[in-house]
Short mmCIF file of C-alpha atoms in Angstrom, two decimals:
data_model
loop_
_atom_site.label_atom_id
_atom_site.label_comp_id
_atom_site.label_asym_id
_atom_site.label_seq_id
_atom_site.Cartn_x
_atom_site.Cartn_y
_atom_site.Cartn_z
CA MET A 28 -0.23 -0.44 0.54
CA LYS A 29 1.56 3.60 -0.98
CA ALA A 30 1.68 5.91 2.01
CA ALA A 31 -0.50 9.27 2.31
CA PRO A 32 1.77 12.17 1.07
CA LEU A 33 2.59 14.05 4.72
CA LEU A 34 1.12 17.75 4.64
CA SER A 35 3.07 20.23 3.71
CA GLY A 36 3.42 23.55 5.65
CA ILE A 37 1.27 25.68 3.26
CA GLY A 38 -1.63 21.79 3.18
CA LEU A 39 -1.46 22.10 7.29
CA ALA A 40 -2.21 25.80 7.46
CA LEU A 41 -3.93 25.67 4.71
CA MET A 42 -6.20 23.34 7.20
CA ILE A 43 -6.08 25.25 10.44
CA ASN A 44 -7.41 28.01 8.84
CA LEU A 45 -10.40 26.27 6.87
CA SER A 46 -11.42 24.85 10.67
CA ALA A 47 -10.89 28.42 11.98
CA GLN A 48 -13.98 29.17 9.59
CA ALA A 49 -15.64 26.75 9.50
CA ALA A 50 -16.48 27.16 13.93
CA GLY A 51 -17.22 30.27 13.11
CA LEU A 52 -13.95 32.48 12.96
CA SER A 53 -11.89 35.02 10.99
CA ASN A 54 -9.01 36.93 10.80
CA GLU A 55 -8.34 39.34 8.49
CA ARG A 56 -4.67 41.33 8.45
CA GLY A 57 -5.38 44.43 6.87
CA ALA A 58 -3.02 48.32 7.32
CA PHE A 59 -3.11 50.96 10.17
CA GLY A 60 -1.26 53.37 8.74
CA GLN A 61 2.85 54.39 9.44
CA THR A 62 4.78 55.73 12.26
CA PRO A 63 5.79 58.97 11.29
CA ASP A 64 9.32 57.86 10.40
CA GLY A 65 7.79 55.43 8.13
CA GLN A 66 7.89 52.17 9.06
CA ALA A 67 4.59 50.53 7.53
CA VAL A 68 2.68 49.00 10.55
CA GLU A 69 -0.71 46.31 10.24
CA LYS A 70 -3.72 45.54 12.41
CA PHE A 71 -5.44 41.98 12.80
CA THR A 72 -8.82 41.45 13.71
CA LEU A 73 -8.84 38.65 14.85
CA LYS A 74 -13.60 37.86 15.35
CA ASN A 75 -15.84 33.74 16.96
CA SER A 76 -18.62 33.67 15.86
CA HIS A 77 -20.26 35.72 18.59
CA GLY A 78 -19.20 39.12 17.28
CA VAL A 79 -16.80 38.87 19.69
CA GLU A 80 -13.64 40.55 17.62
CA ALA A 81 -9.74 41.49 19.19
CA VAL A 82 -7.47 44.40 16.47
CA VAL A 83 -3.86 43.68 16.93
CA ILE A 84 -1.14 46.27 15.97
CA THR A 85 2.31 45.86 15.05
CA TYR A 86 3.03 48.97 16.91
CA GLY A 87 4.07 48.55 20.34
CA GLY A 88 2.30 44.61 20.05
CA ILE A 89 -1.04 46.67 21.00
CA LEU A 90 -4.62 45.68 22.22
CA GLN A 91 -6.08 48.32 19.73
CA SER A 92 -10.36 47.14 20.14
CA LEU A 93 -11.41 45.11 22.06
CA LYS A 94 -15.35 44.40 21.26
CA VAL A 95 -17.33 41.95 23.90
CA PRO A 96 -21.16 42.15 24.08
CA ASP A 97 -23.50 42.88 26.69
CA LYS A 98 -26.27 41.23 27.72
CA ASN A 99 -28.74 42.34 25.62
CA GLY A 100 -26.60 41.40 22.70
CA LYS A 101 -24.45 45.35 21.90
CA LEU A 102 -21.44 45.82 21.32
CA ASP A 103 -18.70 47.08 22.69
CA ASP A 104 -15.66 48.56 22.74
CA ILE A 105 -14.23 48.05 26.19
CA VAL A 106 -10.04 48.87 26.26
CA LEU A 107 -9.03 52.17 25.34
CA GLY A 108 -7.10 53.04 22.27
CA PHE A 109 -6.46 55.05 19.65
CA ASP A 110 -7.90 55.13 15.50
CA ASP A 111 -4.71 55.88 14.79
CA VAL A 112 -0.94 55.40 15.23
CA ALA A 113 -0.60 59.66 15.69
CA GLY A 114 -2.59 58.70 18.79
CA TYR A 115 -0.01 56.03 20.29
CA VAL A 116 3.11 58.55 19.55
CA GLU A 117 1.76 61.25 20.52
CA ASN A 118 0.28 59.92 23.48
CA GLY A 119 3.38 56.88 25.13
CA ASN A 120 3.45 57.46 28.40
CA VAL A 121 -0.01 56.18 29.04
CA TYR A 122 0.30 53.03 27.03
CA PHE A 123 -2.59 52.29 25.70
CA GLY A 124 -2.97 48.19 25.30
CA ALA A 125 1.13 47.90 24.83
CA THR A 126 3.43 44.74 25.29
CA ILE A 127 5.34 45.78 28.09
CA GLY A 128 8.93 45.30 27.85
CA ARG A 129 11.73 44.97 28.66
CA PHE A 130 11.00 45.12 32.08
CA GLY A 131 7.32 45.87 33.08
CA ASN A 132 6.18 48.67 36.01
CA ARG A 133 9.52 49.32 38.16
CA LEU A 134 12.77 49.12 38.35
CA ALA A 135 14.36 51.54 41.50
CA ASN A 136 16.16 54.68 40.16
CA GLY A 137 16.48 51.95 36.61
CA ARG A 138 20.02 50.60 38.19
CA PHE A 139 20.01 46.30 38.53
CA GLU A 140 23.33 44.68 39.16
CA LEU A 141 23.81 41.00 37.18
CA ASP A 142 27.23 39.23 38.43
CA GLY A 143 28.41 41.79 39.72
CA THR A 144 27.96 44.18 36.47
CA THR A 145 25.38 47.02 37.27
CA TYR A 146 23.43 48.28 35.25
CA GLN A 147 21.72 51.19 33.65
CA VAL A 148 17.89 51.88 32.47
CA PRO A 149 16.98 54.74 31.57
CA GLN A 150 14.45 56.52 34.43
CA ASN A 151 12.07 57.97 33.40
CA ASP A 152 9.33 57.89 36.07
CA GLY A 153 10.88 60.04 38.61
CA ASN A 154 14.19 58.81 39.21
CA ASN A 155 12.49 54.69 38.50
CA ALA A 156 11.92 53.12 35.09
CA LEU A 157 8.83 52.78 33.91
CA HIS A 158 7.95 49.43 31.75
CA GLY A 159 11.25 48.86 30.12
CA GLY A 160 13.18 52.76 29.88
CA PRO A 161 10.66 55.64 27.85
CA GLN A 162 11.35 53.11 25.12
CA GLY A 163 10.86 49.99 25.67
CA PHE A 164 8.75 47.50 23.68
CA ASP A 165 5.65 49.50 23.36
CA LYS A 166 7.53 51.96 21.14
CA ARG A 167 9.18 49.04 18.33
CA VAL A 168 6.95 48.31 15.61
CA TRP A 169 6.54 44.12 15.04
CA GLU A 170 7.09 41.72 12.95
CA ALA A 171 4.06 40.12 12.20
CA ARG A 172 2.15 36.19 10.81
CA GLN A 173 -1.17 35.25 11.43
CA ALA A 174 -1.31 32.33 13.30
CA ASP A 175 -4.65 30.45 13.25
CA GLN A 176 -4.54 27.26 15.07
CA ASP A 177 -7.62 24.34 15.60
CA GLY A 178 -9.86 26.16 17.60
CA ARG A 179 -8.60 29.81 17.25
CA VAL A 180 -7.24 32.43 15.61
CA GLY A 181 -4.55 34.18 16.72
CA VAL A 182 -1.32 36.86 15.37
CA GLU A 183 2.47 36.27 16.82
CA LEU A 184 4.50 39.72 17.38
CA THR A 185 8.49 39.53 17.02
CA TYR A 186 11.05 41.70 18.10
CA VAL A 187 14.47 41.20 17.98
CA SER A 188 15.60 44.29 20.66
CA PRO A 189 19.39 44.47 20.02
CA ASP A 190 22.43 43.85 23.08
CA GLY A 191 21.97 47.17 25.30
CA GLU A 192 18.86 48.62 23.75
CA MET A 193 18.06 50.66 26.92
CA GLY A 194 20.53 49.81 28.88
CA PHE A 195 19.34 45.26 29.10
CA PRO A 196 22.23 43.50 28.34
CA GLY A 197 21.35 40.00 25.48
CA THR A 198 20.52 40.39 22.42
CA LEU A 199 16.13 39.43 23.51
CA THR A 200 13.86 37.57 21.02
CA THR A 201 10.73 38.12 21.89
CA ARG A 202 6.79 36.60 20.96
CA VAL A 203 3.95 37.42 21.95
CA THR A 204 0.94 35.07 20.84
CA TYR A 205 -2.77 37.09 20.92
CA SER A 206 -5.97 34.85 20.13
CA LEU A 207 -8.92 34.08 20.22
CA ASP A 208 -11.44 30.92 20.24
CA ASP A 209 -14.90 30.71 20.20
CA ASP A 210 -14.82 30.10 24.15
CA ASN A 211 -15.04 34.37 24.55
CA THR A 212 -11.29 33.52 25.03
CA LEU A 213 -8.57 36.06 24.84
CA ARG A 214 -5.22 33.59 25.73
CA ILE A 215 -1.75 35.88 25.50
CA GLN A 216 0.89 33.72 25.21
CA TYR A 217 5.03 34.96 25.70
CA HIS A 218 8.31 33.36 24.02
CA ALA A 219 11.35 34.67 25.11
CA THR A 220 15.65 33.76 24.39
CA THR A 221 18.52 35.59 25.15
CA ASP A 222 22.20 35.53 23.90
CA LYS A 223 23.35 36.80 27.18
CA PRO A 224 22.67 36.23 31.24
CA THR A 225 19.23 39.40 31.22
CA VAL A 226 16.07 40.03 33.28
CA LEU A 227 12.88 40.73 31.48
CA ASN A 228 8.95 40.89 32.76
CA LEU A 229 7.05 41.64 30.35
CA THR A 230 2.83 41.70 30.69
CA ASN A 231 0.04 44.01 28.76
CA HIS A 232 -1.53 47.43 29.81
CA SER A 233 -4.34 47.05 28.20
CA TYR A 234 -6.94 50.02 30.05
CA PHE A 235 -10.43 48.47 29.86
CA ASN A 236 -14.65 49.43 31.49
CA LEU A 237 -17.22 46.42 30.77
CA SER A 238 -19.06 49.18 30.00
CA GLY A 239 -16.67 50.31 27.40
CA ALA A 240 -14.51 52.38 26.79
CA GLY A 241 -15.16 56.45 26.89
CA SER A 242 -18.06 56.04 29.87
CA PRO A 243 -17.14 57.84 32.47
CA SER A 244 -17.18 56.15 35.82
CA ILE A 245 -15.20 52.15 37.27
CA LEU A 246 -15.82 52.95 40.35
CA GLU A 247 -19.87 50.92 40.57
CA GLN A 248 -17.79 47.51 38.46
CA VAL A 249 -16.90 45.06 41.00
CA ALA A 250 -14.14 43.54 41.46
CA THR A 251 -12.94 40.00 43.21
CA LEU A 252 -9.32 39.37 42.83
CA HIS A 253 -8.07 36.35 44.95
CA ALA A 254 -4.95 37.82 46.18
CA SER A 255 -4.33 37.44 50.15
CA ARG A 256 -0.84 39.88 49.95
CA TYR A 257 -0.22 42.46 48.23
CA THR A 258 3.98 44.51 48.05
CA PRO A 259 2.50 47.87 49.43
CA VAL A 260 5.74 50.80 47.90
CA THR A 261 7.36 53.62 49.40
CA GLU A 262 6.02 56.92 48.61
CA LYS A 263 8.49 57.00 45.26
CA LEU A 264 6.09 53.33 43.88
CA ILE A 265 8.62 50.79 45.46
CA PRO A 266 8.26 47.88 46.67
CA THR A 267 10.25 47.50 50.63
CA GLY A 268 9.89 44.70 49.88
CA GLU A 269 7.08 42.68 52.03
CA LEU A 270 4.89 40.38 52.15
CA PRO A 271 1.60 41.65 54.35
CA GLU A 272 -1.92 40.31 54.16
CA VAL A 273 -4.35 42.06 52.11
CA LYS A 274 -8.26 42.42 55.14
CA GLY A 275 -7.55 44.87 57.11
CA THR A 276 -6.15 47.21 54.88
CA PRO A 277 -8.06 49.10 50.92
CA MET A 278 -6.84 46.51 49.10
CA ASP A 279 -8.30 43.37 50.24
CA PHE A 280 -10.73 42.06 46.65
CA LEU A 281 -10.33 38.70 48.52
CA THR A 282 -14.51 39.30 48.09
CA PRO A 283 -16.41 41.06 45.61
CA THR A 284 -16.20 44.75 46.20
CA ALA A 285 -16.49 47.27 43.95
CA PHE A 286 -13.21 49.06 42.62
CA GLY A 287 -14.63 52.75 44.34
CA ALA A 288 -15.46 50.73 47.58
CA HIS A 289 -12.48 52.02 49.62
CA ILE A 290 -10.83 54.48 46.37
CA ARG A 291 -11.17 57.06 48.88
CA ASP A 292 -9.92 55.79 51.74
CA ASP A 293 -7.28 57.58 53.40
CA HIS A 294 -4.16 55.34 53.67
CA PRO A 295 -1.03 56.00 52.80
CA GLN A 296 -0.59 53.41 50.20
CA LEU A 297 -3.70 54.93 48.34
CA LYS A 298 -1.77 58.80 48.14
CA PHE A 299 1.58 57.27 47.58
CA ALA A 300 -0.70 56.19 44.18
CA GLU A 301 -2.49 58.93 43.43
CA PRO A 302 -1.80 61.64 46.55
CA GLU A 303 -4.93 63.95 45.32
CA GLN A 304 -7.43 61.76 44.96
CA GLY A 305 -6.57 58.34 46.13
CA GLY A 306 -6.26 55.51 43.48
CA PHE A 307 -5.19 52.35 43.01
CA ASP A 308 -1.60 50.75 41.32
CA PHE A 309 -0.74 48.54 43.12
CA ASN A 310 1.17 44.86 42.21
CA TRP A 311 -1.34 41.66 43.76
CA VAL A 312 0.50 38.10 45.10
CA LEU A 313 -1.66 35.87 43.11
CA ASP A 314 -2.83 32.87 45.65
CA THR A 315 -3.32 30.66 42.08
CA GLU A 316 0.51 30.79 42.69
CA GLY A 317 0.86 29.61 38.27
CA ASP A 318 -1.86 28.31 38.18
CA VAL A 319 -3.47 29.05 35.14
CA SER A 320 -6.39 26.80 35.38
CA LYS A 321 -7.05 28.11 38.03
CA LEU A 322 -9.38 31.92 38.02
CA ALA A 323 -7.27 34.72 38.82
CA ALA A 324 -9.83 37.53 39.56
CA GLU A 325 -13.08 38.49 37.33
CA VAL A 326 -14.10 41.94 37.08
CA HIS A 327 -17.82 42.40 36.78
CA ASP A 328 -19.75 45.56 34.95
CA PRO A 329 -23.37 45.45 36.96
CA ALA A 330 -24.84 48.03 34.26
CA SER A 331 -23.92 45.88 30.80
CA GLY A 332 -23.53 42.66 32.84
CA ARG A 333 -20.12 42.09 31.29
CA ARG A 334 -17.20 39.72 32.95
CA LEU A 335 -14.24 39.48 32.59
CA LEU A 336 -12.32 36.74 33.73
CA MET A 337 -8.78 36.23 33.98
CA TYR A 338 -6.02 33.35 34.92
CA THR A 339 -2.39 34.01 34.28
CA THR A 340 1.44 32.02 34.72
CA GLU A 341 2.75 34.88 36.56
CA PRO A 342 2.72 35.83 40.72
CA GLY A 343 1.67 38.48 40.33
CA VAL A 344 -1.13 41.46 38.68
CA GLN A 345 -1.10 44.71 39.00
CA LEU A 346 -4.46 46.46 39.60
CA TYR A 347 -3.92 50.34 38.28
CA THR A 348 -7.09 52.30 38.83
CA SER A 349 -6.33 55.00 35.80
CA ASN A 350 -5.62 57.88 38.44
CA PHE A 351 -3.87 60.29 36.52
CA LEU A 352 -6.41 59.94 33.41
CA ASP A 353 -8.17 62.92 33.43
CA GLY A 354 -10.49 63.87 30.51
CA SER A 355 -7.60 65.64 28.12
CA ILE A 356 -6.74 62.37 26.59
CA LYS A 357 -9.39 61.58 23.02
CA GLY A 358 -9.12 57.98 22.10
CA LYS A 359 -11.31 56.83 19.61
CA GLY A 360 -13.88 57.70 18.35
CA GLY A 361 -13.11 61.50 19.07
CA LYS A 362 -13.82 59.53 23.34
CA THR A 363 -12.42 61.42 26.55
CA TYR A 364 -11.18 59.07 28.83
CA PRO A 365 -11.63 60.97 32.31
CA HIS A 366 -10.65 59.94 36.68
CA TRP A 367 -10.66 56.94 37.18
CA SER A 368 -12.26 55.19 33.27
CA ALA A 369 -10.57 52.05 33.10
CA PHE A 370 -8.82 48.93 35.25
CA THR A 371 -5.45 47.39 33.97
CA LEU A 372 -5.29 43.81 35.26
CA GLU A 373 -1.26 43.56 34.37
CA THR A 374 -0.08 39.78 34.73
CA GLN A 375 3.67 39.71 36.56
CA HIS A 376 6.25 39.54 38.23
CA PHE A 377 7.02 41.93 41.42
CA PRO A 378 8.28 45.25 40.16
CA ASP A 379 11.73 45.92 41.66
CA ALA A 380 12.42 42.36 41.87
CA PRO A 381 16.19 42.55 40.27
CA ASN A 382 16.53 44.80 43.28
CA GLN A 383 14.34 41.85 46.03
CA PRO A 384 16.58 39.50 47.03
CA ASP A 385 13.76 38.41 48.53
CA PHE A 386 11.30 38.21 45.80
CA ALA A 387 11.02 35.16 42.74
CA SER A 388 13.80 35.86 40.17
CA THR A 389 13.28 37.86 36.38
CA ARG A 390 16.79 36.36 35.85
CA LEU A 391 16.89 34.72 31.86
CA ASN A 392 19.95 33.13 31.56
CA PRO A 393 20.74 31.71 27.92
CA GLY A 394 19.47 28.38 26.90
CA GLN A 395 16.64 28.97 29.06
CA THR A 396 12.95 29.88 26.96
CA TYR A 397 10.91 33.12 29.12
CA THR A 398 7.53 32.24 28.80
CA GLN A 399 4.53 33.24 29.50
CA THR A 400 0.73 33.19 29.66
CA THR A 401 -2.52 35.13 30.43
CA LEU A 402 -6.86 34.42 29.83
CA TYR A 403 -9.20 37.19 29.94
CA ARG A 404 -12.32 35.16 29.93
CA PHE A 405 -15.83 37.16 28.17
CA PRO A 406 -18.88 34.79 29.51
CA THR A 407 -21.54 34.95 27.63
CA PRO A 408 -24.42 37.44 29.92
#
């Protein structure tokens, strides 16, 4: 009997694409303008049979749009962002939807040490380096390819960061894959390798408002964080190194609690996050301990009925309540984004980990592969 020929790579890709289409999924590739220096920016529009639609652009590896139905089936875009590249370039310090690297969150004084050598990252947050410095991964144009799999449509983004970029050692190759399935789950998977010892802490910086981007407030939206401890910070927002329990503090979201319930409490940590009115901008220590099958966080919007469930392999999550938005930024569709009008759930290792010996290591060595998976699921209301 003559053996059946093996499927070629092209044939296999075609079968996967046809399988995705049969499941009501689609993946459309198109243009999204260009950067000021003339680099072309692409967009990938991922859709499923329930109307959920995620748009990813190659500038900054950004989740530009995420449309999810409410309890009446009405679709709304629930992430903040801009309609063109210029909006992201001109407002880069808010990081709407961006892939963050090399090091998400803060590094004290922009410095860290590896094997007796001190490395300096440019300071762009007072004395600190924030989100990889002023020209982090969120300011780069990534290479992209469609990455549909059986039951999911997706896009794989690749960026090669040269040795010494923003002060970090090692040539780092990073791949980030966004994919959408028909269960309304947006999956973000990260892989990275290096040719020299370095530090790495990747995350996504999407700002969510489950009532729709541009809605005036998230204070009535109800959050649950499966996190018994958090990492308190100094007035410069650098962790103290302690891991106290959240019980008895405004950081207690172990049971469903509206964002607005304690955001104005007279608590020093809230004042560190936003001196005038208070707010959340802290890392919570997840009880899930890297088990992606366990629910790490949930946010429910009683008004729209939308619900976000988050799962992750990471040990921590940064909840930030858009404390420094003030309505001056004009986003998609000309909508403005007021104070406390969005929240982030940035899955991560702990801030300033290279300078905190008791925190889990963020070191990556040659021969190792950094991996992370985070899921954002939106059950049908």
